[in-house]
Amino acid sequence: MTEQHLLTQRTARYYSLGTPSDEVTDLWIVCHGYGQLARYFLRHFAPLDNGRTIIVAPEALSRFYLDGFSGRVGATWMTKEDRLTEIEDQAAYLTLLLQTQLQQLSAEVRVTIVGFSQGGATVSRWLASGAAPVHRLILWAASFPEDIDFTAGKAAFTNLPVAIVYGTQDEFITPESLQKKQQLLSELGIAPQFYTFEGGHTLDAATLVKINEQL
């Protein structure tokens, strides 16, 4: 038995807030976590919708029923199955999405990338390839994946402002995982700003606005 691959075209779905115009100064690409859908995830970013900001939420390409064979649906960026191919596909998808948005905006627009939970690993791998022009990175309840290419990644993240955000009651954040995050960041030459809020594995509107003002 021989494993083979065939490159095929498929349709990706994304949602956005804001209208492209010459007045737009900021573009946000925000990537959801495991089992979420983009349209619900995007609602968390409504406080940034000020007429000068476009927020775009791409949806992961693989959808599934969250419980059994019907009912609520979620999406995942990847699984362990054929993971390297999925990593390449998601990077190509996000690069195309970003290019499509930038074509509608001023050349001076500031690009902010947000990765929440599983979306954080997704955007980290994407940006490590150096394929995306980015001015700020926010990893929310997320961290850099350990299999990232540190040689290429170090160049991609040089001088890039990075924020690490998590809730103090997040069940997935432990002292050990925080130590691992800091070690990986150190290897990449990144000195991030850390933000915390009272809450669990979720986004927080007040903290989001604060990061936007400070980062």
PDB file of C-alpha atoms in Angstrom:
ATOM      1  CA  MET A   1       0.000   0.000   0.000  1.00  0.00           C
ATOM      2  CA  THR A   2       1.389   3.389  -1.047  1.00  0.00           C
ATOM      3  CA  GLU A   3       0.226   6.677   0.429  1.00  0.00           C
ATOM      4  CA  GLN A   4      -0.281   9.361  -2.202  1.00  0.00           C
ATOM      5  CA  HIS A   5      -1.619  12.912  -2.320  1.00  0.00           C
ATOM      6  CA  LEU A   6      -3.659  14.837  -4.847  1.00  0.00           C
ATOM      7  CA  LEU A   7      -3.863  18.626  -4.764  1.00  0.00           C
ATOM      8  CA  THR A   8      -7.482  19.713  -5.150  1.00  0.00           C
ATOM      9  CA  GLN A   9      -9.364  22.995  -4.940  1.00  0.00           C
ATOM     10  CA  ARG A  10     -11.870  23.536  -2.148  1.00  0.00           C
ATOM     11  CA  THR A  11     -13.905  26.423  -0.779  1.00  0.00           C
ATOM     12  CA  ALA A  12     -12.909  28.010   2.523  1.00  0.00           C
ATOM     13  CA  ARG A  13     -15.296  30.086   4.624  1.00  0.00           C
ATOM     14  CA  TYR A  14     -14.510  33.244   6.591  1.00  0.00           C
ATOM     15  CA  TYR A  15     -16.408  36.053   8.293  1.00  0.00           C
ATOM     16  CA  SER A  16     -15.513  39.708   8.671  1.00  0.00           C
ATOM     17  CA  LEU A  17     -16.398  42.872  10.534  1.00  0.00           C
ATOM     18  CA  GLY A  18     -15.884  46.267   8.923  1.00  0.00           C
ATOM     19  CA  THR A  19     -15.811  47.568   5.374  1.00  0.00           C
ATOM     20  CA  PRO A  20     -12.596  48.024   3.354  1.00  0.00           C
ATOM     21  CA  SER A  21     -11.862  51.698   2.614  1.00  0.00           C
ATOM     22  CA  ASP A  22      -9.038  54.229   2.563  1.00  0.00           C
ATOM     23  CA  GLU A  23      -9.920  55.071   6.159  1.00  0.00           C
ATOM     24  CA  VAL A  24      -8.960  51.610   7.436  1.00  0.00           C
ATOM     25  CA  THR A  25      -5.723  51.624   9.432  1.00  0.00           C
ATOM     26  CA  ASP A  26      -5.795  48.119  10.940  1.00  0.00           C
ATOM     27  CA  LEU A  27      -6.418  44.601   9.690  1.00  0.00           C
ATOM     28  CA  TRP A  28      -6.879  41.760  12.174  1.00  0.00           C
ATOM     29  CA  ILE A  29      -6.783  38.087  11.161  1.00  0.00           C
ATOM     30  CA  VAL A  30      -8.226  36.091  14.072  1.00  0.00           C
ATOM     31  CA  CYS A  31      -8.028  32.286  14.192  1.00  0.00           C
ATOM     32  CA  HIS A  32     -10.412  30.332  16.402  1.00  0.00           C
ATOM     33  CA  GLY A  33      -9.714  27.355  18.637  1.00  0.00           C
ATOM     34  CA  TYR A  34     -10.574  23.668  18.391  1.00  0.00           C
ATOM     35  CA  GLY A  35     -14.263  22.905  17.893  1.00  0.00           C
ATOM     36  CA  GLN A  36     -15.298  26.508  17.284  1.00  0.00           C
ATOM     37  CA  LEU A  37     -16.873  28.203  14.265  1.00  0.00           C
ATOM     38  CA  ALA A  38     -15.652  31.494  12.842  1.00  0.00           C
ATOM     39  CA  ARG A  39     -18.951  33.392  12.965  1.00  0.00           C
ATOM     40  CA  TYR A  40     -19.317  32.889  16.715  1.00  0.00           C
ATOM     41  CA  PHE A  41     -15.642  33.496  17.411  1.00  0.00           C
ATOM     42  CA  LEU A  42     -15.717  36.799  15.520  1.00  0.00           C
ATOM     43  CA  ARG A  43     -18.344  38.216  17.894  1.00  0.00           C
ATOM     44  CA  HIS A  44     -15.678  38.522  20.598  1.00  0.00           C
ATOM     45  CA  PHE A  45     -13.911  41.164  18.483  1.00  0.00           C
ATOM     46  CA  ALA A  46     -16.903  43.477  18.063  1.00  0.00           C
ATOM     47  CA  PRO A  47     -15.366  46.068  20.475  1.00  0.00           C
ATOM     48  CA  LEU A  48     -12.665  46.696  17.848  1.00  0.00           C
ATOM     49  CA  ASP A  49     -15.163  47.481  15.086  1.00  0.00           C
ATOM     50  CA  ASN A  50     -14.612  51.251  15.021  1.00  0.00           C
ATOM     51  CA  GLY A  51     -14.805  52.083  11.306  1.00  0.00           C
ATOM     52  CA  ARG A  52     -11.011  52.031  10.924  1.00  0.00           C
ATOM     53  CA  THR A  53     -10.467  48.334  11.584  1.00  0.00           C
ATOM     54  CA  ILE A  54     -11.255  45.228   9.554  1.00  0.00           C
ATOM     55  CA  ILE A  55     -11.458  41.978  11.523  1.00  0.00           C
ATOM     56  CA  VAL A  56     -11.421  38.729   9.539  1.00  0.00           C
ATOM     57  CA  ALA A  57     -12.075  35.298  11.063  1.00  0.00           C
ATOM     58  CA  PRO A  58     -11.122  32.368   8.812  1.00  0.00           C
ATOM     59  CA  GLU A  59     -12.741  29.033   9.584  1.00  0.00           C
ATOM     60  CA  ALA A  60     -10.647  25.874   9.788  1.00  0.00           C
ATOM     61  CA  LEU A  61     -11.141  23.545   6.837  1.00  0.00           C
ATOM     62  CA  SER A  62     -12.203  20.433   8.746  1.00  0.00           C
ATOM     63  CA  ARG A  63     -15.661  20.433  10.361  1.00  0.00           C
ATOM     64  CA  PHE A  64     -17.241  17.772  12.547  1.00  0.00           C
ATOM     65  CA  TYR A  65     -20.211  17.166  14.842  1.00  0.00           C
ATOM     66  CA  LEU A  66     -19.274  18.068  18.399  1.00  0.00           C
ATOM     67  CA  ASP A  67     -21.485  15.349  19.882  1.00  0.00           C
ATOM     68  CA  GLY A  68     -22.337  12.201  17.984  1.00  0.00           C
ATOM     69  CA  PHE A  69     -23.747  12.370  14.468  1.00  0.00           C
ATOM     70  CA  SER A  70     -25.882  15.511  14.530  1.00  0.00           C
ATOM     71  CA  GLY A  71     -26.384  18.814  16.326  1.00  0.00           C
ATOM     72  CA  ARG A  72     -23.741  21.457  16.906  1.00  0.00           C
ATOM     73  CA  VAL A  73     -20.809  21.609  14.523  1.00  0.00           C
ATOM     74  CA  GLY A  74     -17.244  22.729  15.193  1.00  0.00           C
ATOM     75  CA  ALA A  75     -14.083  23.007  13.120  1.00  0.00           C
ATOM     76  CA  THR A  76     -10.479  21.987  13.644  1.00  0.00           C
ATOM     77  CA  TRP A  77      -7.314  23.253  12.004  1.00  0.00           C
ATOM     78  CA  MET A  78      -5.641  19.865  12.013  1.00  0.00           C
ATOM     79  CA  THR A  79      -5.298  16.487  13.682  1.00  0.00           C
ATOM     80  CA  LYS A  80      -2.369  14.111  14.006  1.00  0.00           C
ATOM     81  CA  GLU A  81      -3.477  12.392  10.759  1.00  0.00           C
ATOM     82  CA  ASP A  82      -1.504  13.576   7.703  1.00  0.00           C
ATOM     83  CA  ARG A  83      -0.528  16.589   9.782  1.00  0.00           C
ATOM     84  CA  LEU A  84       2.324  17.909   7.618  1.00  0.00           C
ATOM     85  CA  THR A  85       0.044  18.151   4.604  1.00  0.00           C
ATOM     86  CA  GLU A  86      -2.625  19.882   6.679  1.00  0.00           C
ATOM     87  CA  ILE A  87      -0.047  22.361   8.003  1.00  0.00           C
ATOM     88  CA  GLU A  88       0.938  23.232   4.420  1.00  0.00           C
ATOM     89  CA  ASP A  89      -2.694  23.569   3.359  1.00  0.00           C
ATOM     90  CA  GLN A  90      -3.656  25.846   6.235  1.00  0.00           C
ATOM     91  CA  ALA A  91      -0.604  28.066   5.638  1.00  0.00           C
ATOM     92  CA  ALA A  92      -1.506  28.415   1.947  1.00  0.00           C
ATOM     93  CA  TYR A  93      -5.121  29.191   2.914  1.00  0.00           C
ATOM     94  CA  LEU A  94      -4.175  31.890   5.423  1.00  0.00           C
ATOM     95  CA  THR A  95      -1.624  33.457   3.079  1.00  0.00           C
ATOM     96  CA  LEU A  96      -4.210  33.708   0.308  1.00  0.00           C
ATOM     97  CA  LEU A  97      -6.774  35.153   2.713  1.00  0.00           C
ATOM     98  CA  LEU A  98      -4.341  37.799   3.937  1.00  0.00           C
ATOM     99  CA  GLN A  99      -3.270  38.731   0.415  1.00  0.00           C
ATOM    100  CA  THR A 100      -6.914  39.064  -0.636  1.00  0.00           C
ATOM    101  CA  GLN A 101      -7.602  41.457   2.238  1.00  0.00           C
ATOM    102  CA  LEU A 102      -4.457  43.536   1.728  1.00  0.00           C
ATOM    103  CA  GLN A 103      -5.336  44.118  -1.922  1.00  0.00           C
ATOM    104  CA  GLN A 104      -8.373  46.092  -0.745  1.00  0.00           C
ATOM    105  CA  LEU A 105      -6.517  48.247   1.784  1.00  0.00           C
ATOM    106  CA  SER A 106      -3.829  50.896   2.031  1.00  0.00           C
ATOM    107  CA  ALA A 107      -0.219  49.759   1.854  1.00  0.00           C
ATOM    108  CA  GLU A 108       0.295  51.330   5.301  1.00  0.00           C
ATOM    109  CA  VAL A 109      -2.316  49.185   7.050  1.00  0.00           C
ATOM    110  CA  ARG A 110      -1.140  47.535  10.275  1.00  0.00           C
ATOM    111  CA  VAL A 111      -1.626  43.746  10.396  1.00  0.00           C
ATOM    112  CA  THR A 112      -2.402  42.015  13.675  1.00  0.00           C
ATOM    113  CA  ILE A 113      -2.638  38.217  13.884  1.00  0.00           C
ATOM    114  CA  VAL A 114      -4.518  36.531  16.726  1.00  0.00           C
ATOM    115  CA  GLY A 115      -4.437  32.821  17.498  1.00  0.00           C
ATOM    116  CA  PHE A 116      -6.725  31.454  20.194  1.00  0.00           C
ATOM    117  CA  SER A 117      -5.955  28.013  21.655  1.00  0.00           C
ATOM    118  CA  GLN A 118      -5.411  25.630  18.688  1.00  0.00           C
ATOM    119  CA  GLY A 119      -5.490  28.681  16.433  1.00  0.00           C
ATOM    120  CA  GLY A 120      -2.339  29.893  18.199  1.00  0.00           C
ATOM    121  CA  ALA A 121      -0.305  26.902  17.021  1.00  0.00           C
ATOM    122  CA  THR A 122      -1.779  27.377  13.562  1.00  0.00           C
ATOM    123  CA  VAL A 123      -0.750  31.017  13.187  1.00  0.00           C
ATOM    124  CA  SER A 124       2.661  30.357  14.757  1.00  0.00           C
ATOM    125  CA  ARG A 125       3.508  27.729  12.161  1.00  0.00           C
ATOM    126  CA  TRP A 126       2.164  29.977   9.415  1.00  0.00           C
ATOM    127  CA  LEU A 127       4.179  33.027  10.480  1.00  0.00           C
ATOM    128  CA  ALA A 128       7.340  30.973  11.069  1.00  0.00           C
ATOM    129  CA  SER A 129       7.464  30.336   7.331  1.00  0.00           C
ATOM    130  CA  GLY A 130       7.957  34.076   6.796  1.00  0.00           C
ATOM    131  CA  ALA A 131       5.167  34.147   4.212  1.00  0.00           C
ATOM    132  CA  ALA A 132       3.027  36.786   5.902  1.00  0.00           C
ATOM    133  CA  PRO A 133       3.716  40.487   6.543  1.00  0.00           C
ATOM    134  CA  VAL A 134       2.660  41.076  10.139  1.00  0.00           C
ATOM    135  CA  HIS A 135       3.123  43.860  12.667  1.00  0.00           C
ATOM    136  CA  ARG A 136       1.714  42.321  15.856  1.00  0.00           C
ATOM    137  CA  LEU A 137       1.021  38.798  17.120  1.00  0.00           C
ATOM    138  CA  ILE A 138      -1.369  37.881  19.938  1.00  0.00           C
ATOM    139  CA  LEU A 139      -1.352  34.313  21.262  1.00  0.00           C
ATOM    140  CA  TRP A 140      -4.403  33.877  23.476  1.00  0.00           C
ATOM    141  CA  ALA A 141      -4.564  30.751  25.656  1.00  0.00           C
ATOM    142  CA  ALA A 142      -1.993  29.389  23.219  1.00  0.00           C
ATOM    143  CA  SER A 143       1.706  28.908  22.674  1.00  0.00           C
ATOM    144  CA  PHE A 144       4.239  28.196  19.971  1.00  0.00           C
ATOM    145  CA  PRO A 145       4.213  24.521  18.934  1.00  0.00           C
ATOM    146  CA  GLU A 146       7.337  22.612  19.868  1.00  0.00           C
ATOM    147  CA  ASP A 147       7.854  21.350  16.304  1.00  0.00           C
ATOM    148  CA  ILE A 148       8.272  24.863  14.911  1.00  0.00           C
ATOM    149  CA  ASP A 149      11.283  25.506  12.659  1.00  0.00           C
ATOM    150  CA  PHE A 150      13.446  27.616  14.949  1.00  0.00           C
ATOM    151  CA  THR A 151      15.936  28.503  12.203  1.00  0.00           C
ATOM    152  CA  ALA A 152      13.324  30.071   9.950  1.00  0.00           C
ATOM    153  CA  GLY A 153      11.112  31.105  12.854  1.00  0.00           C
ATOM    154  CA  LYS A 154      13.761  33.199  14.548  1.00  0.00           C
ATOM    155  CA  ALA A 155      14.032  35.446  11.498  1.00  0.00           C
ATOM    156  CA  ALA A 156      10.254  35.665  11.079  1.00  0.00           C
ATOM    157  CA  PHE A 157       9.684  36.777  14.671  1.00  0.00           C
ATOM    158  CA  THR A 158      12.611  39.188  14.990  1.00  0.00           C
ATOM    159  CA  ASN A 159      11.388  42.576  16.282  1.00  0.00           C
ATOM    160  CA  LEU A 160       7.774  41.396  16.159  1.00  0.00           C
ATOM    161  CA  PRO A 161       5.702  42.620  19.141  1.00  0.00           C
ATOM    162  CA  VAL A 162       4.095  39.561  20.745  1.00  0.00           C
ATOM    163  CA  ALA A 163       1.438  39.361  23.461  1.00  0.00           C
ATOM    164  CA  ILE A 164       0.748  36.212  25.470  1.00  0.00           C
ATOM    165  CA  VAL A 165      -2.712  36.237  27.069  1.00  0.00           C
ATOM    166  CA  TYR A 166      -4.481  33.784  29.354  1.00  0.00           C
ATOM    167  CA  GLY A 167      -7.166  33.610  32.005  1.00  0.00           C
ATOM    168  CA  THR A 168      -6.103  32.952  35.573  1.00  0.00           C
ATOM    169  CA  GLN A 169      -8.679  30.137  35.780  1.00  0.00           C
ATOM    170  CA  ASP A 170      -7.807  28.557  32.446  1.00  0.00           C
ATOM    171  CA  GLU A 171      -7.769  24.803  33.088  1.00  0.00           C
ATOM    172  CA  PHE A 172      -5.246  24.267  30.274  1.00  0.00           C
ATOM    173  CA  ILE A 173      -2.663  26.711  31.658  1.00  0.00           C
ATOM    174  CA  THR A 174      -0.354  25.313  34.344  1.00  0.00           C
ATOM    175  CA  PRO A 175       2.949  26.547  35.808  1.00  0.00           C
ATOM    176  CA  GLU A 176       4.674  23.803  33.798  1.00  0.00           C
ATOM    177  CA  SER A 177       3.048  24.843  30.518  1.00  0.00           C
ATOM    178  CA  LEU A 178       3.911  28.490  31.187  1.00  0.00           C
ATOM    179  CA  GLN A 179       7.535  27.546  31.758  1.00  0.00           C
ATOM    180  CA  LYS A 180       7.546  25.654  28.452  1.00  0.00           C
ATOM    181  CA  LYS A 181       6.064  28.681  26.674  1.00  0.00           C
ATOM    182  CA  GLN A 182       8.766  30.947  28.069  1.00  0.00           C
ATOM    183  CA  GLN A 183      11.512  28.522  27.045  1.00  0.00           C
ATOM    184  CA  LEU A 184      10.244  28.311  23.455  1.00  0.00           C
ATOM    185  CA  LEU A 185       9.887  32.075  23.272  1.00  0.00           C
ATOM    186  CA  SER A 186      13.420  32.503  24.547  1.00  0.00           C
ATOM    187  CA  GLU A 187      14.745  30.132  21.866  1.00  0.00           C
ATOM    188  CA  LEU A 188      12.981  32.234  19.248  1.00  0.00           C
ATOM    189  CA  GLY A 189      14.429  35.433  20.702  1.00  0.00           C
ATOM    190  CA  ILE A 190      10.990  36.742  21.660  1.00  0.00           C
ATOM    191  CA  ALA A 191      10.367  38.848  24.761  1.00  0.00           C
ATOM    192  CA  PRO A 192       6.559  38.999  24.889  1.00  0.00           C
ATOM    193  CA  GLN A 193       4.221  41.114  26.931  1.00  0.00           C
ATOM    194  CA  PHE A 194       2.091  38.980  29.236  1.00  0.00           C
ATOM    195  CA  TYR A 195      -1.542  39.788  29.971  1.00  0.00           C
ATOM    196  CA  THR A 196      -3.864  37.967  32.342  1.00  0.00           C
ATOM    197  CA  PHE A 197      -7.521  38.368  33.266  1.00  0.00           C
ATOM    198  CA  GLU A 198      -9.946  36.782  35.695  1.00  0.00           C
ATOM    199  CA  GLY A 199     -11.520  33.989  33.692  1.00  0.00           C
ATOM    200  CA  GLY A 200     -11.070  30.643  32.003  1.00  0.00           C
ATOM    201  CA  HIS A 201     -10.348  29.352  28.505  1.00  0.00           C
ATOM    202  CA  THR A 202     -12.044  32.193  26.667  1.00  0.00           C
ATOM    203  CA  LEU A 203     -11.550  35.703  25.324  1.00  0.00           C
ATOM    204  CA  ASP A 204     -12.128  38.827  27.397  1.00  0.00           C
ATOM    205  CA  ALA A 205     -13.323  42.083  25.811  1.00  0.00           C
ATOM    206  CA  ALA A 206     -11.661  44.497  28.251  1.00  0.00           C
ATOM    207  CA  THR A 207      -8.310  42.733  27.948  1.00  0.00           C
ATOM    208  CA  LEU A 208      -8.573  42.699  24.159  1.00  0.00           C
ATOM    209  CA  VAL A 209      -9.121  46.466  24.050  1.00  0.00           C
ATOM    210  CA  LYS A 210      -6.246  47.013  26.490  1.00  0.00           C
ATOM    211  CA  ILE A 211      -3.837  44.952  24.363  1.00  0.00           C
ATOM    212  CA  ASN A 212      -4.865  46.843  21.240  1.00  0.00           C
ATOM    213  CA  GLU A 213      -4.021  50.120  22.960  1.00  0.00           C
ATOM    214  CA  GLN A 214      -0.712  48.984  24.483  1.00  0.00           C
ATOM    215  CA  LEU A 215       0.919  46.483  22.116  1.00  0.00           C
TER     216      LEU A 215
END
